[in-house]
Structure formats: structure tokens, C-alpha cells
JSON list of C-alpha atoms in Angstrom, two decimals:
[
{"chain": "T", "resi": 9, "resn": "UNK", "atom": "CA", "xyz": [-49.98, -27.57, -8.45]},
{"chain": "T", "resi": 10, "resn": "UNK", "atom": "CA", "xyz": [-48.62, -28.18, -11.76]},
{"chain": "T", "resi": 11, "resn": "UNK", "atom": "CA", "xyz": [-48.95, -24.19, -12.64]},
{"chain": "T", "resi": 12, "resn": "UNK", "atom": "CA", "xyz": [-46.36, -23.44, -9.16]},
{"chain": "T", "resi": 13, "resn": "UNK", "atom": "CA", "xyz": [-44.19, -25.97, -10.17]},
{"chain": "T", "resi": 14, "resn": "UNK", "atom": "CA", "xyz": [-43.88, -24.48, -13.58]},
{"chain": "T", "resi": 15, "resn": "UNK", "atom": "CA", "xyz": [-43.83, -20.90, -12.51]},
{"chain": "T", "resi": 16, "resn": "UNK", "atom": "CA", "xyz": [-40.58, -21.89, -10.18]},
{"chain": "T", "resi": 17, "resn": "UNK", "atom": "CA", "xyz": [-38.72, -23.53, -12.75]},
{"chain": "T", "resi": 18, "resn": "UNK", "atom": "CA", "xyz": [-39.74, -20.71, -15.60]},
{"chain": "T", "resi": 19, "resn": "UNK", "atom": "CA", "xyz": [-38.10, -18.39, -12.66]},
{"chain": "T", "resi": 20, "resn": "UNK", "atom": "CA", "xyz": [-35.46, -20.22, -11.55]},
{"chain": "T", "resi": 21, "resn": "UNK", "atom": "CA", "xyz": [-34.33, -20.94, -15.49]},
{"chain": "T", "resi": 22, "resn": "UNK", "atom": "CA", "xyz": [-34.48, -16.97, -16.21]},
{"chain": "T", "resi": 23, "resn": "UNK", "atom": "CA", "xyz": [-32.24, -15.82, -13.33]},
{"chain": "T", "resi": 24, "resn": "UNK", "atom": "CA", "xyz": [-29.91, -18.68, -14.09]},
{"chain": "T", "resi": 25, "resn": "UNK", "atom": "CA", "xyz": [-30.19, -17.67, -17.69]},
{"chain": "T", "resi": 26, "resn": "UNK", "atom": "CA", "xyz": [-29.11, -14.18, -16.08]},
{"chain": "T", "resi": 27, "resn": "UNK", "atom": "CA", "xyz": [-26.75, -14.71, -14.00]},
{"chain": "T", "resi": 28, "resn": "UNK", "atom": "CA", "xyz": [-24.91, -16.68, -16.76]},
{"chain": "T", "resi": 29, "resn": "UNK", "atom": "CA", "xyz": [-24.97, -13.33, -19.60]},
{"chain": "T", "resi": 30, "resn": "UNK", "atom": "CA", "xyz": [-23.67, -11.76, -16.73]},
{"chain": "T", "resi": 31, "resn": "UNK", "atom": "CA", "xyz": [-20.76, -13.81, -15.98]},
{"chain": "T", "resi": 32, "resn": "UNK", "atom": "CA", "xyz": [-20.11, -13.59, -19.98]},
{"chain": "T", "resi": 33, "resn": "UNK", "atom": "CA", "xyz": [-19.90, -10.20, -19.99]},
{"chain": "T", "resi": 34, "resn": "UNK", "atom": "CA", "xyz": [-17.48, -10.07, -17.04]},
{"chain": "T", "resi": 35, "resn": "UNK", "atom": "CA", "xyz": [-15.45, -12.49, -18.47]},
{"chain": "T", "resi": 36, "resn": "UNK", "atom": "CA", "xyz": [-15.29, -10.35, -22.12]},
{"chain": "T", "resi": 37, "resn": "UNK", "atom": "CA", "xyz": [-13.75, -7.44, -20.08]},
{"chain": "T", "resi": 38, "resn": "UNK", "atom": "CA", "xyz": [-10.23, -8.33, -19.97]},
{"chain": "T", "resi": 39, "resn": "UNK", "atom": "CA", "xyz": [-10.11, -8.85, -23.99]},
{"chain": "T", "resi": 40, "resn": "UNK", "atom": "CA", "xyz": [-11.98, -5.43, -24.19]},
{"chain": "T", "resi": 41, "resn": "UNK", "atom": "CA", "xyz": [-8.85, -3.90, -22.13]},
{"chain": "T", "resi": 42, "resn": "UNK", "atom": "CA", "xyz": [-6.23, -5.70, -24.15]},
{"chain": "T", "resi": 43, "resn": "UNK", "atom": "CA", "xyz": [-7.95, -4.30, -27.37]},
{"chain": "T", "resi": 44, "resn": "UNK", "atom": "CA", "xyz": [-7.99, -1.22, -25.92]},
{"chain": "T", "resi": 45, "resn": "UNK", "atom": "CA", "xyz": [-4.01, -1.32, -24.99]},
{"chain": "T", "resi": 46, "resn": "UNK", "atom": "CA", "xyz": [-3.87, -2.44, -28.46]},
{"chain": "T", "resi": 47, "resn": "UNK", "atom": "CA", "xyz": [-5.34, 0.18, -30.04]},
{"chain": "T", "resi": 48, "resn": "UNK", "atom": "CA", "xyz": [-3.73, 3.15, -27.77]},
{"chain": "T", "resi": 49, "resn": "UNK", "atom": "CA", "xyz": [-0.26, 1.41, -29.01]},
{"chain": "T", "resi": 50, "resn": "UNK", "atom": "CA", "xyz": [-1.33, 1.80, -32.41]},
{"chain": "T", "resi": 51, "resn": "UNK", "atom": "CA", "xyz": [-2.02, 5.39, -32.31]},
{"chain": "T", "resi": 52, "resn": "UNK", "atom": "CA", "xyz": [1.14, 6.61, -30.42]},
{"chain": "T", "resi": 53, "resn": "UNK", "atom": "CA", "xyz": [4.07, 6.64, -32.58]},
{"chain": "T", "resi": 54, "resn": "UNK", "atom": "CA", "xyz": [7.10, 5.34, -30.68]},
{"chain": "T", "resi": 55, "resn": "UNK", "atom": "CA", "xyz": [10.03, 8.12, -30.23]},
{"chain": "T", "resi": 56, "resn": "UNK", "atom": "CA", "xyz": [13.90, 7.30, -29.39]},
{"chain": "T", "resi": 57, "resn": "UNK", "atom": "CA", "xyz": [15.12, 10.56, -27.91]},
{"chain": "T", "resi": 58, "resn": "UNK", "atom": "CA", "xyz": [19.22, 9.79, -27.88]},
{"chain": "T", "resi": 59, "resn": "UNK", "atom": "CA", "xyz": [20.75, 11.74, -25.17]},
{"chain": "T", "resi": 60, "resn": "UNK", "atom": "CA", "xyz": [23.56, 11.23, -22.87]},
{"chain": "T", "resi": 61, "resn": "UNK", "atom": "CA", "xyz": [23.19, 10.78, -19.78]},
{"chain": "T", "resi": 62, "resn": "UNK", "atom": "CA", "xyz": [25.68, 11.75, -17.17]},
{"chain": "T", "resi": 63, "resn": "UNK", "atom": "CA", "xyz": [25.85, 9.71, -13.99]},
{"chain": "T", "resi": 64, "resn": "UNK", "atom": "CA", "xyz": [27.12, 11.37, -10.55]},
{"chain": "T", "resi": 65, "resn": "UNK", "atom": "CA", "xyz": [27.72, 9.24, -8.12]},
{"chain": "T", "resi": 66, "resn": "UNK", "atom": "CA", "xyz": [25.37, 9.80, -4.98]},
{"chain": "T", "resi": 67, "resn": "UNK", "atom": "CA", "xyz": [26.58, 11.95, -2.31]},
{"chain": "T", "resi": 68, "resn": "UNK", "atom": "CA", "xyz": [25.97, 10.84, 1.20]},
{"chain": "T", "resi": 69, "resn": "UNK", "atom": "CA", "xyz": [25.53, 12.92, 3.89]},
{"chain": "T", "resi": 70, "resn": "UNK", "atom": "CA", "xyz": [26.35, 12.08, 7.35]},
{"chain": "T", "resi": 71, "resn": "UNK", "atom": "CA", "xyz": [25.32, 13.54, 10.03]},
{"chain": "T", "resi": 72, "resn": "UNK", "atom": "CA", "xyz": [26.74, 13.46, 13.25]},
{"chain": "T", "resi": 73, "resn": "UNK", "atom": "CA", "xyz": [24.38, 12.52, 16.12]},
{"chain": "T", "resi": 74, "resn": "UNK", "atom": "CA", "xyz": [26.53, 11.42, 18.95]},
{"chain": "T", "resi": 75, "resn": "UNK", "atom": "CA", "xyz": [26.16, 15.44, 20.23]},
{"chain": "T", "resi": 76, "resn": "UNK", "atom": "CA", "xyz": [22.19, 15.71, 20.16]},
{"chain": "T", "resi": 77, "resn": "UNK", "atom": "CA", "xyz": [21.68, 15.57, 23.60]},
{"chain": "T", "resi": 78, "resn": "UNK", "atom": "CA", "xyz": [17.97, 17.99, 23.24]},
{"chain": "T", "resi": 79, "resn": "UNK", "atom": "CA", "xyz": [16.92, 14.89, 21.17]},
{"chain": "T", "resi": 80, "resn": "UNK", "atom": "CA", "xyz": [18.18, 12.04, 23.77]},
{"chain": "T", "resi": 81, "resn": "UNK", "atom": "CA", "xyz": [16.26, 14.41, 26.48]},
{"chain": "T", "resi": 82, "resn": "UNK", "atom": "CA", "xyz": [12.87, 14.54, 24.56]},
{"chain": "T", "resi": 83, "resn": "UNK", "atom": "CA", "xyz": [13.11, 10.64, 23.54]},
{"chain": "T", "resi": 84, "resn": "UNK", "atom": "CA", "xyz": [13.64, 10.08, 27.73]},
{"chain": "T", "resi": 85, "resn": "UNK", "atom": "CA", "xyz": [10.60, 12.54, 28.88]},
{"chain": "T", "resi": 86, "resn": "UNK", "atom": "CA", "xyz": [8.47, 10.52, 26.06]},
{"chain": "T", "resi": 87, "resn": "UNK", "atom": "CA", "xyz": [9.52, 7.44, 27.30]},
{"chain": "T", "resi": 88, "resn": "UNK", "atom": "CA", "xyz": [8.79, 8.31, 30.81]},
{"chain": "T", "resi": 89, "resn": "UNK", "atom": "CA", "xyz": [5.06, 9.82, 30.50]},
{"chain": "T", "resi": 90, "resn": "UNK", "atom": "CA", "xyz": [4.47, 6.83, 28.43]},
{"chain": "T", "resi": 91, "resn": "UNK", "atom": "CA", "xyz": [5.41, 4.66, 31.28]},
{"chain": "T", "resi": 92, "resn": "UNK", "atom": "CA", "xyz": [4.15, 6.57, 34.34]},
{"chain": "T", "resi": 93, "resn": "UNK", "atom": "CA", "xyz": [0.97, 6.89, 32.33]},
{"chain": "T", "resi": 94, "resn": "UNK", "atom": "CA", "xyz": [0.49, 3.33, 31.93]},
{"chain": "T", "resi": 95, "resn": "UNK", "atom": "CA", "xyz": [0.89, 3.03, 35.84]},
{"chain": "T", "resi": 96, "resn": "UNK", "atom": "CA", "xyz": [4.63, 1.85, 35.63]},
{"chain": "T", "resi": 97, "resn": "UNK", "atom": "CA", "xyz": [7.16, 3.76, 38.84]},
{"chain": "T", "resi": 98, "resn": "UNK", "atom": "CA", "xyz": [9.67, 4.90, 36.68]},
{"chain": "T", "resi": 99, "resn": "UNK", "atom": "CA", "xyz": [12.45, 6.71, 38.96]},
{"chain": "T", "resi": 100, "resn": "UNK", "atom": "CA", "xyz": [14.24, 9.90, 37.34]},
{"chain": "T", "resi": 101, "resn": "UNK", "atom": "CA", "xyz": [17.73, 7.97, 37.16]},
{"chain": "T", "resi": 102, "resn": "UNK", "atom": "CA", "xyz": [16.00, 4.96, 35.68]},
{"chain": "T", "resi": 103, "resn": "UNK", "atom": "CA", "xyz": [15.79, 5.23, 32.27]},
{"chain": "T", "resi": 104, "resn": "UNK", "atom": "CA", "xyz": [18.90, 5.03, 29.73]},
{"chain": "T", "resi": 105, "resn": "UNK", "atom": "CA", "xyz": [18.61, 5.84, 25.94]},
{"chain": "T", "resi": 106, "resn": "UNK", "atom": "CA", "xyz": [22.06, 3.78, 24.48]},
{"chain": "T", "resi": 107, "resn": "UNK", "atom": "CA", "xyz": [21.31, 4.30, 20.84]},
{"chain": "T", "resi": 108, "resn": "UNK", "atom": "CA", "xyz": [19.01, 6.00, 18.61]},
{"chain": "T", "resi": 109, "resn": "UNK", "atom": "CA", "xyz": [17.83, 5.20, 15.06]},
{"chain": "T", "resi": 110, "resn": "UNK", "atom": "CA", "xyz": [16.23, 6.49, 12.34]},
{"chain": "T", "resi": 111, "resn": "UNK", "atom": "CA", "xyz": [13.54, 3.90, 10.29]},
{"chain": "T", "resi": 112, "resn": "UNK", "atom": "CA", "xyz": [13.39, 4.92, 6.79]},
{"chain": "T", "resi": 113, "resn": "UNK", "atom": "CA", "xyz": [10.63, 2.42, 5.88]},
{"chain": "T", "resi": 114, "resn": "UNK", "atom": "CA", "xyz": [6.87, 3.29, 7.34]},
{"chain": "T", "resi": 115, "resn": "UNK", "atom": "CA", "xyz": [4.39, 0.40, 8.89]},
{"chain": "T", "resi": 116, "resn": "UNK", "atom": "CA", "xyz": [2.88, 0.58, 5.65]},
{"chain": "T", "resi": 117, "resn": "UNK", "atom": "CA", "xyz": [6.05, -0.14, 3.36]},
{"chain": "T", "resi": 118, "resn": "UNK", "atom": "CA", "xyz": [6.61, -3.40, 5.38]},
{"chain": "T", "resi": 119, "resn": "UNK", "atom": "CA", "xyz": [3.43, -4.88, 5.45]}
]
């Protein structure tokens, strides 16, 4: 009995022993990047180029949508086979596209 009892606490004491180098040497890591940062600032010589820069202002461009009647026919017919293939009666006269939009930002911007 008094050999198991040993044996688990030799083990036990060795993978805590383990387990704790390990967690020194993760902890070490973010020194060895700022000596690394350190070093790669050291070695690059820092260069001031001087040159003018010459600001235009930013041209817009608008663009007139209120004629685009092949895209306000498209949007409707999507529209409509969405709806009449989710099982919703839709009648031909029913549907009415007041405005369209463009989203500059993707699903993944505004998460």
C-alpha cells in the first residue's frame, strides 16, 4: 500500500512539476517578441523621405438612379419567387419597390 501511495504522488508531483515549466515557458513568450521588436528596430535605420504632398479634394460621383427601371423589375421578380416559393399568394399588382439602396458595409464589417 505504501509503494501505490508513493508511486501516485511521485506521478502526480512530476506532471505538476510539468505542467508548471510549461506555463513558464508560455509566459516567457511575450518578452521573447518584444526583444525581438527590439532588435528588428535596431537594425533598420529610420529614413525621413520629405516630399510634398498634394491633396485633391475627392470627387464624388453621382449617379442617377431614379431611371433604372431593368433594376426595379429584377428586384420585383426576386422578391416575388422568394415569396411564392415560401408558399406566400403574391398577386402580379401586389408588390411595390418605393426605394432602393445600396449597403456599402458587408455582414462581416458590422459584426
Amino acid at each position: 500500500m505504501e509503494t501505490a501511495l508513493l508511486n501516485t504522488v511521485m506521478g502526480m508531483s512530476i506532471v505538476f512539476l510539468v505542467l508548471w515549466l510549461i506555463s513558464g515557458i508560455i509566459g516567457l513568450f511575450k518578452h521573447i517578441n518584444k526583444l525581438e521588436m527590439a532588435l528588428k528596430q535596431k537594425k533598420k535605420p529610420i529614413e525621413i523621405k520629405s516630399e510634398t504632398v498634394s491633396r485633391q479634394p475627392a470627387t464624388v460621383e453621382e449617379i442617377d438612379v431614379t431611371d433604372d427601371l431593368e433594376l426595379v423589375a429584377v428586384i420585383t421578380a426576386a422578391i416575388h419567387a422568394y415569396e411564392a416559393s415560401n408558399g406566400n399568394p403574391v398577386p402580379a399588382n401586389g408588390l411595390y419597390v418605393r426605394s432602393i439602396r445600396k449597403v456599402n458595409k458587408s455582414k462581416w464589417q458590422n459584426a
